[in-house]
Amino acid sequence: MAGEQLQVLNALDVAKTQWYHFTAIVIAGMGFFTDAYDLFCISLVTKLLGRIYYYQPGSDTPGALPSNVSSAVNGVAFCGTLSGQLFFGWLGDKMGRKRVYGMTLMIMVICSIGSGLSFGKNPAAVMSTLCFFRFWLGFGIGGDYPLSATIMSEYANKKTRGAFIAAVFAMQGFGILAGGMVAIIISAVFKTQFPAPAFEVDPAGSTVPEADHAWRIIVMFGAIPAALTYYWRMKMPETARYTALVAKNAEQAASDMSKVLEVELQSEQEKIEQVSGDKGNDFGLFSSQFVLRHGLHLLGTTTTWFLLDIAFYSQNLFQKDIFSAIGWIPKAKTMNALEEVFRIARAQTLIALCSTVPGYWFTVALIDKIGRFTIQLMGFFFMTVFMFALAIPYNHWTLPDHRIGFVVMYSLTFFFANFGPNATTFVVPAEIFPARFRSTCHGISAASGKAGAIVGAFGFLYATDSIGVRKTLLILGVVNFLGMMFTFLVPESKGKSLEEMSGEGAQENGSPAESRQTVPV
């Protein structure tokens, strides 16, 4: 189709970087901002909830959520996200990206507020209400994965498409920082206004009643940026690729993009009918023709995302242990409830600032220069190396003199996750599948990743208890190595149009070579 590409699609492919590209990044990225904000602040909130609702009078340790309650509060959002990725991915291909896009944001706004308003007569009722709203919050966040990636890929030009999609995902970095800063500010204000002794001095008095307001404010704050973006999402026109290639309305596609690009574009209805009449492009999802053309690609995107998230979310489990080991966070009994929130938020913000956020933006800067395949392969390689380097001499790293080295290497695994597969697994599924399946296939890939997150966050929690940290880290090293191997199933899309990658418009007996390419050229 490259030789007879629709004028409106060609105009998008060759367009210079314009203001609408940057507004689209912010509008599309706000869901990921909310996603990261929520995941970041809930780890702080669960500690505070334990002190508020589960303190046993007479106990010599602060209250903590029972393991089943903690798993539910954290895990229910993952289940919601997985469901949302599959459902909204499918719906985005059936109804159009724009029509579904506002729904996900409103779900996020309503459920962020609902989470903060989780009340009840007893702790069980509060936790149940919180879990209910967190499931639906995850559902809305899940929908944003396929929709945001697909919309950005279909708006972007060939030259900088990877950077734009990665920049949407990199909004997670700002969400992490915002979550940390809001928690730091709220806890600092409450500490000043409502001073309290440390737990070891006065167990009951160390958690002031007002702390119950602090966690609610932190959780609800995530709704504000999402709500501010709603108007602009509704103003975005439907993507030209959906309107032209799926809805088959050339006139509307040309009209919408003429306003966006500020150029005059011709309606080419007869060319759309010619493409849609091509028997080589009328196959269904999971048909034999789809499996022949894109089966290995879908296997590659699902397995690499699944394996990445096992390792990525498992790493998060070790954060609190590491902070305590190097003395960034004192023992819980030496602090009051709000002081604990403040200390953990400060430590996690420093890790994010030094390793997580730079990793995202290294990807944005280099993805269209060195390619998706190279970044993903390199990321998995270094994650494997650093994981084995932590695991094999694990006893060496536990000695007080070597703890800083452990933190540096631990931070580098985060850096190469983000300057690596954490970004590319999000980018590639939005580029390599046909327009009529693009959102669905991205949703399937993302849901596979979230299944890996569930395995990582909970399976490895039990693995650590049963086989120890060292063996768990060795298993994670093997998981990263497998991710590196499955990367060879993922094609390189740098510098190619979406139609070249997907094979749309190819003749019945000749699939384009580009769509079958599984290694960089």
PDB file of C-alpha atoms in Angstrom, residues 97-196:
ATOM      1  CA  ARG A  97     -11.023   5.191  19.742  1.00  0.00           C
ATOM      2  CA  LYS A  98     -12.564   8.575  20.563  1.00  0.00           C
ATOM      3  CA  ARG A  99     -16.037   7.336  21.561  1.00  0.00           C
ATOM      4  CA  VAL A 100     -14.536   5.031  24.188  1.00  0.00           C
ATOM      5  CA  TYR A 101     -11.719   7.340  25.292  1.00  0.00           C
ATOM      6  CA  GLY A 102     -13.774   9.595  27.558  1.00  0.00           C
ATOM      7  CA  MET A 103     -15.339   6.622  29.368  1.00  0.00           C
ATOM      8  CA  THR A 104     -12.014   5.389  30.758  1.00  0.00           C
ATOM      9  CA  LEU A 105     -11.110   8.810  32.132  1.00  0.00           C
ATOM     10  CA  MET A 106     -14.481   9.312  33.840  1.00  0.00           C
ATOM     11  CA  ILE A 107     -14.213   5.854  35.456  1.00  0.00           C
ATOM     12  CA  MET A 108     -10.778   6.846  36.802  1.00  0.00           C
ATOM     13  CA  VAL A 109     -12.027  10.168  38.176  1.00  0.00           C
ATOM     14  CA  ILE A 110     -15.132   8.696  39.849  1.00  0.00           C
ATOM     15  CA  CYS A 111     -13.277   5.724  41.350  1.00  0.00           C
ATOM     16  CA  SER A 112     -10.320   7.807  42.597  1.00  0.00           C
ATOM     17  CA  ILE A 113     -12.811   9.938  44.523  1.00  0.00           C
ATOM     18  CA  GLY A 114     -14.775   6.844  45.586  1.00  0.00           C
ATOM     19  CA  SER A 115     -11.595   5.216  46.930  1.00  0.00           C
ATOM     20  CA  GLY A 116     -11.007   8.210  49.178  1.00  0.00           C
ATOM     21  CA  LEU A 117     -14.608   8.118  50.377  1.00  0.00           C
ATOM     22  CA  SER A 118     -14.452   4.461  51.465  1.00  0.00           C
ATOM     23  CA  PHE A 119     -16.308   4.494  54.782  1.00  0.00           C
ATOM     24  CA  GLY A 120     -17.746   1.753  56.958  1.00  0.00           C
ATOM     25  CA  LYS A 121     -18.671   0.780  60.495  1.00  0.00           C
ATOM     26  CA  ASN A 122     -15.662  -1.494  60.871  1.00  0.00           C
ATOM     27  CA  PRO A 123     -12.285  -2.138  59.184  1.00  0.00           C
ATOM     28  CA  ALA A 124     -13.680  -4.967  57.022  1.00  0.00           C
ATOM     29  CA  ALA A 125     -16.365  -2.645  55.596  1.00  0.00           C
ATOM     30  CA  VAL A 126     -13.812   0.096  54.811  1.00  0.00           C
ATOM     31  CA  MET A 127     -11.471  -2.382  53.082  1.00  0.00           C
ATOM     32  CA  SER A 128     -14.321  -3.950  51.106  1.00  0.00           C
ATOM     33  CA  THR A 129     -15.478  -0.553  49.835  1.00  0.00           C
ATOM     34  CA  LEU A 130     -11.896   0.430  49.003  1.00  0.00           C
ATOM     35  CA  CYS A 131     -11.371  -2.818  47.076  1.00  0.00           C
ATOM     36  CA  PHE A 132     -14.605  -2.272  45.143  1.00  0.00           C
ATOM     37  CA  PHE A 133     -13.532   1.184  43.944  1.00  0.00           C
ATOM     38  CA  ARG A 134      -9.957   0.041  43.292  1.00  0.00           C
ATOM     39  CA  PHE A 135     -11.174  -2.725  40.990  1.00  0.00           C
ATOM     40  CA  TRP A 136     -13.122  -0.245  38.862  1.00  0.00           C
ATOM     41  CA  LEU A 137     -10.288   2.274  39.038  1.00  0.00           C
ATOM     42  CA  GLY A 138      -8.050  -0.458  37.595  1.00  0.00           C
ATOM     43  CA  PHE A 139     -10.715  -1.194  34.969  1.00  0.00           C
ATOM     44  CA  GLY A 140     -10.583   2.421  33.748  1.00  0.00           C
ATOM     45  CA  ILE A 141      -6.777   2.516  33.868  1.00  0.00           C
ATOM     46  CA  GLY A 142      -6.661  -0.740  31.895  1.00  0.00           C
ATOM     47  CA  GLY A 143      -8.723   0.793  29.108  1.00  0.00           C
ATOM     48  CA  ASP A 144      -6.243   3.611  28.766  1.00  0.00           C
ATOM     49  CA  TYR A 145      -3.403   1.266  27.762  1.00  0.00           C
ATOM     50  CA  PRO A 146      -4.667   0.163  24.321  1.00  0.00           C
ATOM     51  CA  LEU A 147      -6.572   3.371  23.584  1.00  0.00           C
ATOM     52  CA  SER A 148      -3.770   5.831  24.390  1.00  0.00           C
ATOM     53  CA  ALA A 149      -1.109   3.799  22.571  1.00  0.00           C
ATOM     54  CA  THR A 150      -3.313   3.315  19.501  1.00  0.00           C
ATOM     55  CA  ILE A 151      -4.420   6.952  19.323  1.00  0.00           C
ATOM     56  CA  MET A 152      -0.847   8.229  19.630  1.00  0.00           C
ATOM     57  CA  SER A 153       0.493   5.788  17.029  1.00  0.00           C
ATOM     58  CA  GLU A 154      -2.261   6.746  14.581  1.00  0.00           C
ATOM     59  CA  TYR A 155      -1.696  10.483  15.062  1.00  0.00           C
ATOM     60  CA  ALA A 156       2.120  10.405  14.905  1.00  0.00           C
ATOM     61  CA  ASN A 157       4.474  10.691  11.941  1.00  0.00           C
ATOM     62  CA  LYS A 158       6.831   7.909  10.819  1.00  0.00           C
ATOM     63  CA  LYS A 159       9.985   9.687  11.908  1.00  0.00           C
ATOM     64  CA  THR A 160       9.143  10.287  15.571  1.00  0.00           C
ATOM     65  CA  ARG A 161       6.249   7.882  16.224  1.00  0.00           C
ATOM     66  CA  GLY A 162       8.210   5.743  18.692  1.00  0.00           C
ATOM     67  CA  ALA A 163       9.234   8.780  20.751  1.00  0.00           C
ATOM     68  CA  PHE A 164       5.653  10.077  20.902  1.00  0.00           C
ATOM     69  CA  ILE A 165       4.171   6.739  22.044  1.00  0.00           C
ATOM     70  CA  ALA A 166       7.014   6.291  24.554  1.00  0.00           C
ATOM     71  CA  ALA A 167       6.422   9.853  25.828  1.00  0.00           C
ATOM     72  CA  VAL A 168       2.781   8.955  26.580  1.00  0.00           C
ATOM     73  CA  PHE A 169       4.006   5.983  28.621  1.00  0.00           C
ATOM     74  CA  ALA A 170       6.703   8.137  30.252  1.00  0.00           C
ATOM     75  CA  MET A 171       3.951  10.243  31.824  1.00  0.00           C
ATOM     76  CA  GLN A 172       4.004   7.448  34.417  1.00  0.00           C
ATOM     77  CA  GLY A 173       7.271   8.971  35.636  1.00  0.00           C
ATOM     78  CA  PHE A 174       5.559  12.263  36.374  1.00  0.00           C
ATOM     79  CA  GLY A 175       2.735  10.361  38.083  1.00  0.00           C
ATOM     80  CA  ILE A 176       5.262   8.638  40.359  1.00  0.00           C
ATOM     81  CA  LEU A 177       6.901  11.960  41.236  1.00  0.00           C
ATOM     82  CA  ALA A 178       3.527  13.629  41.794  1.00  0.00           C
ATOM     83  CA  GLY A 179       2.436  10.770  44.052  1.00  0.00           C
ATOM     84  CA  GLY A 180       5.615  11.129  46.095  1.00  0.00           C
ATOM     85  CA  MET A 181       5.398  14.904  46.355  1.00  0.00           C
ATOM     86  CA  VAL A 182       1.705  14.920  47.295  1.00  0.00           C
ATOM     87  CA  ALA A 183       2.337  12.282  49.993  1.00  0.00           C
ATOM     88  CA  ILE A 184       5.342  14.240  51.297  1.00  0.00           C
ATOM     89  CA  ILE A 185       3.413  17.539  51.417  1.00  0.00           C
ATOM     90  CA  ILE A 186       0.219  16.087  52.947  1.00  0.00           C
ATOM     91  CA  SER A 187       2.099  14.090  55.593  1.00  0.00           C
ATOM     92  CA  ALA A 188       4.345  17.069  56.416  1.00  0.00           C
ATOM     93  CA  VAL A 189       1.349  19.406  56.843  1.00  0.00           C
ATOM     94  CA  PHE A 190      -0.527  16.900  59.029  1.00  0.00           C
ATOM     95  CA  LYS A 191       2.615  16.193  61.088  1.00  0.00           C
ATOM     96  CA  THR A 192       3.012  19.912  61.784  1.00  0.00           C
ATOM     97  CA  GLN A 193      -0.650  20.523  62.568  1.00  0.00           C
ATOM     98  CA  PHE A 194      -1.184  17.335  64.595  1.00  0.00           C
ATOM     99  CA  PRO A 195       2.103  16.375  66.312  1.00  0.00           C
ATOM    100  CA  ALA A 196       2.266  12.865  67.761  1.00  0.00           C
TER     101      ALA A 196
END
